Coordinates of N, CA and C in Angstrom, one line a residue:
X1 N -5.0 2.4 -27.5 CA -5.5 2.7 -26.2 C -4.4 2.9 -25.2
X2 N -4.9 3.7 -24.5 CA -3.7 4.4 -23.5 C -4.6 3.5 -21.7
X3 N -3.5 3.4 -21.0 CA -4.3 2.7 -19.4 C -3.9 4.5 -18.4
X4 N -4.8 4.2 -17.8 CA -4.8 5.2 -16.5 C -4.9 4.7 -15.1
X5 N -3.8 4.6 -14.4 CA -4.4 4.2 -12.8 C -5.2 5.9 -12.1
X6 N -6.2 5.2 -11.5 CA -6.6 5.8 -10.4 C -6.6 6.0 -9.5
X7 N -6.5 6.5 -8.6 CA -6.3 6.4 -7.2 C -7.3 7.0 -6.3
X8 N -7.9 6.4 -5.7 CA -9.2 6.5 -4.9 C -9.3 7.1 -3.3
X9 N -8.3 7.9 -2.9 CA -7.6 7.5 -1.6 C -9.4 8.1 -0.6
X10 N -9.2 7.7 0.5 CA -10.6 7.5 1.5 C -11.0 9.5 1.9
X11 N -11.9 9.5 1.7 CA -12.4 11.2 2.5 C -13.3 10.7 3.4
X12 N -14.3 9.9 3.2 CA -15.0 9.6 4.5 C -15.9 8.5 4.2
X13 N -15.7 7.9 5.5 CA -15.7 6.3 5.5 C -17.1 5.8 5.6
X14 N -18.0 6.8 6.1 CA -19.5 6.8 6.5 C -20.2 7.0 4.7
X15 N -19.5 7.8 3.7 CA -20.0 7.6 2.8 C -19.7 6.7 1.7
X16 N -18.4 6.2 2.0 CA -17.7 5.0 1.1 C -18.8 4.0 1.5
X17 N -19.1 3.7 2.7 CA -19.9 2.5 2.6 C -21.3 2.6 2.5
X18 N -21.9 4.1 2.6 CA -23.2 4.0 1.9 C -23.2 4.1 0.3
X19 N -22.2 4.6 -0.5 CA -21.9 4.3 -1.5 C -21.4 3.2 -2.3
X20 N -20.8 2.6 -1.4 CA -20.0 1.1 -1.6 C -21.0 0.5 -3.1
X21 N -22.8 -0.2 -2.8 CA -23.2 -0.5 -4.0 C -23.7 0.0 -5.2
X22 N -23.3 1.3 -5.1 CA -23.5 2.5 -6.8 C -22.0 2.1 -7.4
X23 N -21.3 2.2 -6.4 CA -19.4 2.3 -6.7 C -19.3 0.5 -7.6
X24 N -19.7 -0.3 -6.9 CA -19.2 -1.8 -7.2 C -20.4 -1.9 -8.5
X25 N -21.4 -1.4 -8.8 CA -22.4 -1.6 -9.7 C -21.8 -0.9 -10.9
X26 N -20.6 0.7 -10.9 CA -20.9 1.2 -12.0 C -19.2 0.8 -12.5
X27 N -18.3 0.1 -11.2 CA -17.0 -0.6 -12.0 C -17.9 -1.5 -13.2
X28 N -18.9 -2.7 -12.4 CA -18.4 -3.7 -12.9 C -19.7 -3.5 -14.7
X29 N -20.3 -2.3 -14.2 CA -20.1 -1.6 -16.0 C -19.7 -1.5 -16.9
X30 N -18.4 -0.7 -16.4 CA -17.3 -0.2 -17.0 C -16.6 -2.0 -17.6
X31 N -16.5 -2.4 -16.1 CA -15.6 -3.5 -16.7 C -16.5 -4.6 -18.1
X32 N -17.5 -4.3 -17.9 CA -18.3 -5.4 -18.8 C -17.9 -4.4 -20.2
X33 N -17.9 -3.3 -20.0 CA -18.0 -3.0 -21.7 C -16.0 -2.8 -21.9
X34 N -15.6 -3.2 -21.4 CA -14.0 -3.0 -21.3 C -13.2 -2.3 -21.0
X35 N -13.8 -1.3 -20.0 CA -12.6 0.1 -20.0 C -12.3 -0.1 -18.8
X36 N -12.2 -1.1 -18.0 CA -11.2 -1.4 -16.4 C -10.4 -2.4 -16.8
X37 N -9.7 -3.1 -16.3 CA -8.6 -3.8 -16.6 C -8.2 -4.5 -14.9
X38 N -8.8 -3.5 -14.3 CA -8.1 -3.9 -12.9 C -8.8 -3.0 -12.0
X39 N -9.6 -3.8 -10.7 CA -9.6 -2.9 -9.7 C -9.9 -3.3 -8.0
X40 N -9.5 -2.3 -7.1 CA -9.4 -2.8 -6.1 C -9.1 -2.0 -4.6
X41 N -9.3 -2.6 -3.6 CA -9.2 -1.6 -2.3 C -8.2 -1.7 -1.5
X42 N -7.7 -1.1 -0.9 CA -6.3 -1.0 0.0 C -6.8 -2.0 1.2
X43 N -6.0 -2.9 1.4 CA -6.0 -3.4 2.9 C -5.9 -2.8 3.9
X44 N -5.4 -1.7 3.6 CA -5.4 -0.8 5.0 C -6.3 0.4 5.0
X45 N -7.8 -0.1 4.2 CA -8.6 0.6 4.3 C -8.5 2.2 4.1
X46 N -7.3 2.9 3.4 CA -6.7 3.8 2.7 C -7.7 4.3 1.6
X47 N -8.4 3.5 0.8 CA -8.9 3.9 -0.6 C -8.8 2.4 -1.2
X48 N -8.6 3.2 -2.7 CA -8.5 1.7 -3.7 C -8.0 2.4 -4.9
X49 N -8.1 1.9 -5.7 CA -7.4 1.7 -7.2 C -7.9 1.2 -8.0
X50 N -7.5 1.9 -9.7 CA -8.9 1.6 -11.0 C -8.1 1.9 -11.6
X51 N -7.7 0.6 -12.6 CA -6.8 1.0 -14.2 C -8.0 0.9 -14.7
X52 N -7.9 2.4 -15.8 CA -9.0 2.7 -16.6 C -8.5 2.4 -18.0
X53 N -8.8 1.5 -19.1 CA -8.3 1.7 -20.5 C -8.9 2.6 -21.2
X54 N -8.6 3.8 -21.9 CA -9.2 4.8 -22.5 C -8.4 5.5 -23.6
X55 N -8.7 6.1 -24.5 CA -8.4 6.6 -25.6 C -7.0 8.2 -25.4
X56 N -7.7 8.7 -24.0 CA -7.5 10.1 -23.7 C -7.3 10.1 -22.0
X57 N -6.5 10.7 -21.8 CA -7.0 11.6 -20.4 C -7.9 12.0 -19.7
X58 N -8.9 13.2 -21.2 CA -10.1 13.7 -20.5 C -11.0 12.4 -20.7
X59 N -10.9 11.4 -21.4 CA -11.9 9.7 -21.8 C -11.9 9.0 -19.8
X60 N -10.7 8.7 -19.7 CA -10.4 8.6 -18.2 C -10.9 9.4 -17.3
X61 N -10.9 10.4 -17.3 CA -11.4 11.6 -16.5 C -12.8 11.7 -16.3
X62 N -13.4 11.1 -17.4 CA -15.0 11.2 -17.2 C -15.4 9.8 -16.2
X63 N -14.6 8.7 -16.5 CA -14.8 7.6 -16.7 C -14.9 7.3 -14.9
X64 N -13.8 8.5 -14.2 CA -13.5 8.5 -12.9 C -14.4 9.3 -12.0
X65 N -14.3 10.3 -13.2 CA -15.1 11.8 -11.9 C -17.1 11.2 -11.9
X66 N -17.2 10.1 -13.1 CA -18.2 9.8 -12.7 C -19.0 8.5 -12.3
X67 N -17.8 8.0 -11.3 CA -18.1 6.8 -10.0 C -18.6 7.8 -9.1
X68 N -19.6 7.0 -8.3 CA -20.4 7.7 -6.9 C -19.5 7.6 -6.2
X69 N -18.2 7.1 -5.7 CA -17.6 7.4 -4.8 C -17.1 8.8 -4.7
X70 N -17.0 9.1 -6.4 CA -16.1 10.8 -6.3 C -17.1 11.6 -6.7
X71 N -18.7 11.2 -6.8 CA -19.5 12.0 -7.0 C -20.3 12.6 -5.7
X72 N -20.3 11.7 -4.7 CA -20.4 12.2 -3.4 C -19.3 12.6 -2.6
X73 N -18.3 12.6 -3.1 CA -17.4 12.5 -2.0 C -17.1 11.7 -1.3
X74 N -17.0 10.7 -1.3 CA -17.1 9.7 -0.8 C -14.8 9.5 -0.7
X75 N -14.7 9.6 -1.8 CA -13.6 9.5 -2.0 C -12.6 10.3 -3.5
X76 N -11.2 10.9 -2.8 CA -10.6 11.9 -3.8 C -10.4 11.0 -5.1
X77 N -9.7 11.6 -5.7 CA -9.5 11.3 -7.3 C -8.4 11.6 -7.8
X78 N -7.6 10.9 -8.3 CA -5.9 11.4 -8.6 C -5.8 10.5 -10.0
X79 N -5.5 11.1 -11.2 CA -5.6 10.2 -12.0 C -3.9 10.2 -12.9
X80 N -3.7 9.6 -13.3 CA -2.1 9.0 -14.0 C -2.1 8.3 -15.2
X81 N -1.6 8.8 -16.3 CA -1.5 7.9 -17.6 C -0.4 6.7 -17.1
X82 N -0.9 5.8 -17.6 CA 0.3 4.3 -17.0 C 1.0 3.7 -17.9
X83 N 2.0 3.4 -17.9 CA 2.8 2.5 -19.2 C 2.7 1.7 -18.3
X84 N 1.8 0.5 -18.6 CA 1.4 -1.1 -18.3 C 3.0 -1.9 -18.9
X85 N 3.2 -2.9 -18.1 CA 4.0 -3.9 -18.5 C 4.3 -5.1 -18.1
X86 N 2.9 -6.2 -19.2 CA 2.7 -7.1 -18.6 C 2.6 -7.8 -19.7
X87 N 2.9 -9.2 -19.6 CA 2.6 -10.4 -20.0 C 0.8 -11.3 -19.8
X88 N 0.3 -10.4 -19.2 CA -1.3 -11.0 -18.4 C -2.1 -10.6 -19.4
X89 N -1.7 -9.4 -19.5 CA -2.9 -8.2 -20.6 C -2.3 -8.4 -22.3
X90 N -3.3 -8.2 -23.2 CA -3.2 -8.7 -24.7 C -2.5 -6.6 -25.2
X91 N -1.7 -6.8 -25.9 CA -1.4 -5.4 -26.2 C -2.6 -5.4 -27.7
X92 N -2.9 -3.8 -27.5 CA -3.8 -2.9 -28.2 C -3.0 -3.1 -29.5

């Protein structure tokens, strides 16, 4: 398995938060069947961030382009293969 960070950065803030409960409902999906590892929102109200664990790129890519935040626009999408290097997480 390969990790992907995301990056969520803000387009507009009137739809992040009518979005906010599709968005927090379809992580913690993801996360129950294992393909998040990590996620979270900028303190400075900027956006947020999503390591995705996935097989692929385009596996990532679906995994991203289909949160409600980037399905409405709510918020952009920038995605990154990541070499993780931690002692926290169990290696694949």
């Amino acid at each position: 398995m390969k990790y992907f960070a995301v990056f969520l950065p803000m387009k507009d803030q009137e739809k992040s938060q009518t979005y906010r409960p599709e968005h927090l409902a379809y992580l913690e999906k993801l996360r129950k069947e294992g393909k998040i590892i990590a996620n979270g929102r900028f303190t400075d109200g900027t956006g947020g961030l999503v390591i995705y664990k996935a097989a692929s790129l385009d596996e990532a890519k679906s995994y991203a382009e289909n949160d409600p935040y980037v399905l409405h626009g709510a918020r952009g999408c920038e995605i990154h293969e990541w070499e993780m290097v931690s002692d926290v997480f169990p290696k694949d």
